[in-house]
Short mmCIF file of C-alpha atoms in Angstrom, two decimals:
data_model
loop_
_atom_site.label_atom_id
_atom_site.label_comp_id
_atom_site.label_asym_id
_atom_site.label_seq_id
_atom_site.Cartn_x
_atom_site.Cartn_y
_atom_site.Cartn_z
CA UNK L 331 -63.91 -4.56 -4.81
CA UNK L 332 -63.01 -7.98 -5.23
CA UNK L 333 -60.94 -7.19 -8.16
CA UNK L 334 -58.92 -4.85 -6.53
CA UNK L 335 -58.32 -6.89 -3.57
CA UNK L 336 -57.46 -9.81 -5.91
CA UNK L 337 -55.09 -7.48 -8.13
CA UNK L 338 -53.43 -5.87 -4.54
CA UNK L 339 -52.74 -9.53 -3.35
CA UNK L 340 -51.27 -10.56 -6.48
CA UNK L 341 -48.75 -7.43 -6.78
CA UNK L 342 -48.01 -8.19 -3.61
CA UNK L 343 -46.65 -11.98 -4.07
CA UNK L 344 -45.15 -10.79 -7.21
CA UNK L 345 -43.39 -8.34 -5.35
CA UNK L 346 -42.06 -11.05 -2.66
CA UNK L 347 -41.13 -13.39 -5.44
CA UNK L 348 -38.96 -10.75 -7.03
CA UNK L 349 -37.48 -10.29 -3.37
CA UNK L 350 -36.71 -13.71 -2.50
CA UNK L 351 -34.64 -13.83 -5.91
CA UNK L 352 -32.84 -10.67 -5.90
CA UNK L 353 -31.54 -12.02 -2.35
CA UNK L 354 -27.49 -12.41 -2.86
CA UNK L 355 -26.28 -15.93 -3.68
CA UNK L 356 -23.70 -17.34 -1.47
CA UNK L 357 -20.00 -16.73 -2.34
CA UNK L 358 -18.96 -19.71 -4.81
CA UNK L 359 -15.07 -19.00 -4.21
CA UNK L 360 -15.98 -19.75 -0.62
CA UNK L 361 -17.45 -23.04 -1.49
CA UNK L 362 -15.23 -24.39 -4.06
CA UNK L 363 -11.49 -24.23 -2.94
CA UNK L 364 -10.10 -25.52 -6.17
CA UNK L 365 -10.84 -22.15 -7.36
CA UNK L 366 -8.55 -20.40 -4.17
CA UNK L 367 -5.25 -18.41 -5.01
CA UNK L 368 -4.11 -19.99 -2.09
CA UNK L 369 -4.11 -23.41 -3.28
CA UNK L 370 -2.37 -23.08 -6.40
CA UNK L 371 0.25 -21.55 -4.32
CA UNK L 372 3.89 -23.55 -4.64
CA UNK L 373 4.45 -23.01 -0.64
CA UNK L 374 7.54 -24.69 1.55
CA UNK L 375 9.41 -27.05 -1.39
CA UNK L 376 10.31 -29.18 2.06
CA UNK L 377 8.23 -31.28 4.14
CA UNK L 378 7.85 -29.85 7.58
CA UNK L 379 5.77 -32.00 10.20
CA UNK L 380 2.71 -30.54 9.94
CA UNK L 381 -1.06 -31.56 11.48
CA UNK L 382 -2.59 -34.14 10.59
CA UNK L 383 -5.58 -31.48 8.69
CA UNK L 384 -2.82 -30.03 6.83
CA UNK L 385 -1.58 -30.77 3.50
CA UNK L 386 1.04 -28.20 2.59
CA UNK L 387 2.94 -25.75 3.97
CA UNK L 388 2.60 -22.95 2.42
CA UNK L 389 5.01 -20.74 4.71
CA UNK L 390 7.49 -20.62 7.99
CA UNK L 391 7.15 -17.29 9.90
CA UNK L 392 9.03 -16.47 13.42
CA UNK L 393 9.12 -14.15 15.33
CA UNK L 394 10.46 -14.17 19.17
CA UNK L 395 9.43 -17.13 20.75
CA UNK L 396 6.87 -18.08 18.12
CA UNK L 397 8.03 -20.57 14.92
CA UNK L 398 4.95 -21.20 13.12
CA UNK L 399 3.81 -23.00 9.67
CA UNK L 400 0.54 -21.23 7.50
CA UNK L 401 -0.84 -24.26 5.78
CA UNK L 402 -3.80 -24.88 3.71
CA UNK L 403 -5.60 -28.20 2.80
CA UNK L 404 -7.60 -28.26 -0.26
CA UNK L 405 -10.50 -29.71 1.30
CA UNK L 406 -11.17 -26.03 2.49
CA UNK L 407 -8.90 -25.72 5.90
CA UNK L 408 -6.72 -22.96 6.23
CA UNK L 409 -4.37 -23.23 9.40
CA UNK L 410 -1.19 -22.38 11.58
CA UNK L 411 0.71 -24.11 13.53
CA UNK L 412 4.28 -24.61 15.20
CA UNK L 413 5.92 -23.49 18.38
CA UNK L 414 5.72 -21.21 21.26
CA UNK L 415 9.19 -22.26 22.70
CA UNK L 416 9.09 -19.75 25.78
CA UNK L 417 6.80 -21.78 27.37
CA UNK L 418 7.01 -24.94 25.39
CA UNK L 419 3.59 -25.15 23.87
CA UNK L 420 2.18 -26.68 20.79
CA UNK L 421 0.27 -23.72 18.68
CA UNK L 422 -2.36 -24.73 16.47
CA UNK L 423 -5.41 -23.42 15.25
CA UNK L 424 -7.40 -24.08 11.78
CA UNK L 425 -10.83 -22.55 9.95
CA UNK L 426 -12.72 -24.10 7.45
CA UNK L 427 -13.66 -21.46 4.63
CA UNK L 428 -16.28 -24.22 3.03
CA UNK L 429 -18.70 -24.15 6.46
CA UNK L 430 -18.53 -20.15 6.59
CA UNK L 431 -19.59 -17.30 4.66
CA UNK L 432 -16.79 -14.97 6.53
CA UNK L 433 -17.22 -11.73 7.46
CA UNK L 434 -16.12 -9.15 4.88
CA UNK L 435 -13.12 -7.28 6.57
CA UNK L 436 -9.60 -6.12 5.99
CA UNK L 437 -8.06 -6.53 9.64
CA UNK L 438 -6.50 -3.63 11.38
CA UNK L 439 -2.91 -2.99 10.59
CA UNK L 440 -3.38 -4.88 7.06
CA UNK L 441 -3.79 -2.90 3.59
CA UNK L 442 -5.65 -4.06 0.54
CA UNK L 443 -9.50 -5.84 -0.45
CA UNK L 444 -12.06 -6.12 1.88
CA UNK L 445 -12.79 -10.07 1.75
CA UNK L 446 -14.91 -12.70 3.55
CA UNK L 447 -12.28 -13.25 6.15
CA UNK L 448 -12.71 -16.12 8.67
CA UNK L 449 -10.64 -16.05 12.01
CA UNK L 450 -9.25 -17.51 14.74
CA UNK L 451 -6.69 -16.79 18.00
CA UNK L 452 -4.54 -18.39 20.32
CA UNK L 453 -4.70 -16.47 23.48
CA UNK L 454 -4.32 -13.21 23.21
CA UNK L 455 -0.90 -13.40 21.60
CA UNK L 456 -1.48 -14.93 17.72
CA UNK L 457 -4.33 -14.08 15.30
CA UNK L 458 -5.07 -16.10 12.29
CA UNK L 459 -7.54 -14.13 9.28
CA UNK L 460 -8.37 -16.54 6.51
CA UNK L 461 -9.82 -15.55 3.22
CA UNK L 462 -9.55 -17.82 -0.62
CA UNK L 463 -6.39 -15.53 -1.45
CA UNK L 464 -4.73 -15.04 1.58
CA UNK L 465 -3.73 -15.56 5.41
CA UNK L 466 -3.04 -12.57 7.64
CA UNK L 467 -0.72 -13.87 10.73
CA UNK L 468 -0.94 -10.84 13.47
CA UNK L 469 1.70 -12.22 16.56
CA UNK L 470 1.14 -9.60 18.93
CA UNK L 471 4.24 -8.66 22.02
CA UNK L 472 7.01 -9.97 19.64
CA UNK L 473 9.66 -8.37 17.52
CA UNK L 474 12.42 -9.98 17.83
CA UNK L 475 14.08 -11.45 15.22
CA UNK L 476 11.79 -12.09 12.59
CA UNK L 477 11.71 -14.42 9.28
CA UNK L 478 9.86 -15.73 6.72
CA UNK L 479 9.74 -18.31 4.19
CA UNK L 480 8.15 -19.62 1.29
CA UNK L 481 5.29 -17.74 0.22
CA UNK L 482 5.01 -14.93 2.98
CA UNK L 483 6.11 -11.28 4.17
CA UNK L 484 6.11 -9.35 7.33
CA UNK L 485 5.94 -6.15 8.67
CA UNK L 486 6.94 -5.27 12.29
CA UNK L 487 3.99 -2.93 13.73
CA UNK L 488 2.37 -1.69 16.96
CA UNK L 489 5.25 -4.04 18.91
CA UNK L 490 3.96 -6.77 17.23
CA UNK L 491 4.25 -9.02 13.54
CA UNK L 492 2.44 -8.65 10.64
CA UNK L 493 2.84 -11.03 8.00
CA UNK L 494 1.10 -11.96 4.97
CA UNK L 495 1.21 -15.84 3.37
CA UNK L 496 -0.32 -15.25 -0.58
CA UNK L 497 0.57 -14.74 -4.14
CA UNK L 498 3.23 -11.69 -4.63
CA UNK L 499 0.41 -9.34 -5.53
CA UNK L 500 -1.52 -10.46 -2.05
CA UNK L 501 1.60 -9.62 -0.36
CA UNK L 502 1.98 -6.21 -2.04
CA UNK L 503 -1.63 -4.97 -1.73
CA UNK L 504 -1.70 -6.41 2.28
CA UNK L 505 1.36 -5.45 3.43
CA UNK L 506 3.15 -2.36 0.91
CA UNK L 507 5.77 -1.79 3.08
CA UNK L 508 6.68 -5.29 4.48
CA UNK L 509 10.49 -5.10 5.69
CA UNK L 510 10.70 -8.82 6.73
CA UNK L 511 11.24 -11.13 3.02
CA UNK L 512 11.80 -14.57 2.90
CA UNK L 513 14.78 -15.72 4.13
CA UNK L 514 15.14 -12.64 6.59
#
């Protein structure tokens, strides 16, 4: 009896060893942005004022009242900033992909891989999605006259923007039918 109960309560650690290391490590491209598509893009070849987290602007996109800059800094930050000229105000938001895991999600209105996506909003109006290989800019109300530069495309949806700041194939797989390329 003894045996068996020995035998049963060994099986069962075993069997919570082999759990605890069949458990899913964390995402390394999360962790180490040297590895991100995003930083080894070329971005804006000017220098725009940016925050002081940035490091390089990686694209301009506008729309309506909204002129903003998608930056990255290689430390891990992934952010937007710029203008909101119809009522004057500073826009600028930021997420660090190093201190997150993300959620894995493609947002609504965007094509292409389901990623660990981190995000943030100003207001109601501007959404920010952040993942190692892209940004997804969602401006919400606006379509009027819209641009992009640098390393970015758009799509005008739902009475909103839709724009995409990655490599060419990002762009394609997020946004197939983007109408908005750089320079207008």
């Amino acid at each position: 009896m003894i045996d068996r109960l020995a035998r049963a309560a060994t099986t069962f650690l075993a069997l919570l060893a082999l759990g605890a290391c069949s458990a899913p490590p964390a995402n390394p491209l999360l962790k180490d942005p040297a590895q991100w598509p995003l930083i080894k893009l070329k971005g804006l070849i000017d220098n725009p004022k940016l925050p002081d987290e940035a490091e390089r602007a990686l694209a301009q996109v506008k729309v309506g009242s909204y002129d903003m800059l998608a930056w990255i800094n290689s430390s891990g930050l992934c952010g937007l900033s710029g203008s909101e000229w119809s009522v004057h105000t500073d826009v600028s938001m930021y997420v660090d992909l190093t201190k997150s895991e993300g959620r894995s999600e493609r947002p609504e209105g965007f094509s292409g891989p389901v990623e660990p996506t981190v995000s943030s909003a100003y207001g109601t109006k501007v959404s920010l999605f952040c993942t190692p290989t892209r940004m997804l800019i969602r401006v919400s109300g606006e379509t009027s006259q819209p641009f992009v530069s640098g390393e970015a495309v758009a799509q005008l949806v739902n009475g909103g923007l839709n724009a995409v700041v990655g490599s060419a194939e990002a762009q394609r797989e997020s946004l197939p039918r983007a109408t908005v390329t750089r320079g207008g």
